[in-house]
Tab-separated table of C-alpha atoms and ligand atoms in Angstrom:
chain	number	residue	atom	x	y	z
A	20	UNK	CA	-0.090	0.105	-0.083
A	21	UNK	CA	2.722	2.462	0.850
A	22	UNK	CA	4.092	1.985	-2.562
A	23	UNK	CA	1.328	4.223	-3.877
A	24	UNK	CA	2.571	7.215	-1.631
A	25	UNK	CA	6.081	7.966	-3.736
A	26	UNK	CA	4.090	7.901	-7.351
A	27	UNK	CA	1.474	10.185	-5.878
A	28	UNK	CA	3.937	12.793	-4.939
A	29	UNK	CA	5.526	12.423	-8.316
A	30	UNK	CA	2.537	12.688	-10.317
A	31	UNK	CA	1.644	15.895	-8.080
A	32	UNK	CA	4.947	17.320	-8.645
A	33	UNK	CA	5.121	17.170	-12.178
A	34	UNK	CA	1.379	18.425	-12.263
A	35	UNK	CA	2.487	21.279	-10.651
A	36	UNK	CA	5.500	21.932	-12.803
A	37	UNK	CA	3.356	21.691	-15.664
A	38	UNK	CA	1.012	24.362	-14.363
A	39	UNK	CA	3.742	26.727	-13.456
A	40	UNK	CA	5.331	26.232	-16.655
A	41	UNK	CA	2.096	26.822	-18.595
A	42	UNK	CA	0.909	29.883	-16.117
A	43	UNK	CA	4.147	31.554	-16.936
A	44	UNK	CA	3.405	31.898	-20.416
A	45	UNK	CA	-0.009	32.876	-19.910
A	46	UNK	CA	1.199	35.645	-17.275
A	47	UNK	CA	3.214	37.046	-20.143
A	48	UNK	CA	0.025	37.348	-22.039
A	49	UNK	CA	-1.436	39.132	-19.336
A	50	UNK	CA	1.048	41.735	-19.088
A	51	UNK	CA	0.500	42.719	-22.799
A	52	UNK	CA	-3.056	43.077	-22.239
A	53	UNK	CA	-4.779	46.292	-21.473
A	54	UNK	CA	-6.912	46.655	-18.255
A	55	UNK	CA	-9.938	47.385	-20.312
A	56	UNK	CA	-9.510	44.386	-22.230
A	57	UNK	CA	-9.144	42.160	-19.042
A	58	UNK	CA	-12.391	43.838	-17.674
A	59	UNK	CA	-14.133	42.853	-21.008
A	60	UNK	CA	-13.053	39.390	-20.605
A	61	UNK	CA	-13.960	39.069	-17.203
A	62	UNK	CA	-17.579	40.686	-17.929
A	63	UNK	CA	-17.891	38.329	-21.086
A	64	UNK	CA	-16.783	34.835	-19.056
A	65	UNK	CA	-17.646	35.427	-15.181
A	66	UNK	CA	-19.664	32.592	-13.750
A	67	UNK	CA	-19.812	30.970	-17.191
A	68	UNK	CA	-18.812	27.471	-18.102
A	69	UNK	CA	-15.605	27.233	-19.697
A	70	UNK	CA	-16.451	24.228	-21.890
A	71	UNK	CA	-20.209	24.961	-22.739
A	72	UNK	CA	-20.768	28.627	-21.936
A	73	UNK	CA	-23.700	28.161	-19.680
A	74	UNK	CA	-24.260	29.684	-16.495
A	75	UNK	CA	-22.628	28.152	-13.317
A	76	UNK	CA	-24.703	27.907	-10.345
A	77	UNK	CA	-22.935	28.233	-7.024
A	78	UNK	CA	-23.710	25.109	-4.410
A	79	UNK	CA	-22.572	24.901	-0.908
A	80	UNK	CA	-21.060	21.487	-0.465
A	81	UNK	CA	-20.605	20.763	3.248
A	82	UNK	CA	-19.449	24.308	3.371
A	83	UNK	CA	-17.408	24.530	0.354
A	84	UNK	CA	-18.713	26.644	-2.377
A	85	UNK	CA	-18.858	24.724	-5.587
A	86	UNK	CA	-19.984	26.250	-8.955
A	87	UNK	CA	-21.606	23.975	-11.047
A	88	UNK	CA	-22.458	23.969	-14.863
A	89	UNK	CA	-26.378	24.563	-15.547
A	90	UNK	CA	-25.419	22.973	-18.868
A	91	UNK	CA	-23.344	20.257	-18.935
A	92	UNK	CA	-22.947	19.784	-14.941
A	93	UNK	CA	-19.173	20.215	-15.136
A	94	UNK	CA	-17.851	21.594	-11.698
A	95	UNK	CA	-15.379	24.325	-10.856
A	96	UNK	CA	-13.708	24.757	-7.923
A	97	UNK	CA	-11.928	28.039	-6.877
A	98	UNK	CA	-8.598	28.366	-5.478
A	99	UNK	CA	-7.839	26.093	-2.640
A	100	UNK	CA	-11.330	24.623	-2.777
A	101	UNK	CA	-9.660	21.526	-4.472
A	102	UNK	CA	-7.398	20.584	-1.791
A	103	UNK	CA	-10.721	21.159	0.645
A	104	UNK	CA	-12.732	18.805	-1.193
A	105	UNK	CA	-9.730	16.317	-1.225
A	106	UNK	CA	-9.223	16.351	2.258
A	107	UNK	CA	-12.882	16.360	3.258
A	108	UNK	CA	-13.296	13.578	0.962
A	109	UNK	CA	-10.542	11.457	1.500
A	110	UNK	CA	-11.802	9.253	3.889
A	111	UNK	CA	-14.995	9.002	1.967
A	112	UNK	CA	-13.019	8.525	-1.545
A	113	UNK	CA	-11.009	5.312	0.053
A	114	UNK	CA	-14.112	3.651	1.094
A	115	UNK	CA	-15.728	4.295	-2.534
A	116	UNK	CA	-12.578	2.779	-4.270
A	117	UNK	CA	-12.105	0.065	-1.948
A	118	UNK	CA	-16.141	-0.649	-2.668
A	119	UNK	CA	-15.501	-0.169	-6.330
A	120	UNK	CA	-12.605	-2.860	-6.539
A	121	UNK	CA	-14.361	-5.182	-4.172
A	122	UNK	CA	-17.164	-5.075	-6.756
A	123	UNK	CA	-15.020	-5.417	-9.722
A	124	UNK	CA	-13.126	-8.829	-8.257
A	125	UNK	CA	-16.660	-10.161	-7.338
A	126	UNK	CA	-17.355	-10.029	-11.172
A	127	UNK	CA	-14.484	-11.234	-12.038
A	128	UNK	CA	-14.769	-14.147	-9.636
A	129	UNK	CA	-18.166	-14.851	-11.174
A	130	UNK	CA	-17.828	-13.323	-14.587
A	131	UNK	CA	-21.437	-14.983	-15.410
A	132	UNK	CA	-23.181	-12.686	-13.254
B	220	ZN	ZN1	-21.066	23.701	-18.971
């Protein structure tokens, strides 16, 4: 079980590295962008789904504000909220995965079912 830990940290490290690299490229664009243009973009995109463009609806999930798309039902998390959800759900998620894998094992033992 402990073998999963270093791989998780490595994946997290590479994800953060990739984000920082892509963010630096975007920040260069932001600097060249006029303030008026930024305000205009925010006005157009604020509380709109980044994938389908429909309105986002804010729901309170166990004290964490989550924006859910009214169209495609995709979920948007503000800065720090992913960590909050991950921390909160850790126990539940572990249980869920255990259950999923257990069910899968039962199926593979009885493929006819
Ligand atoms: Zn959507």
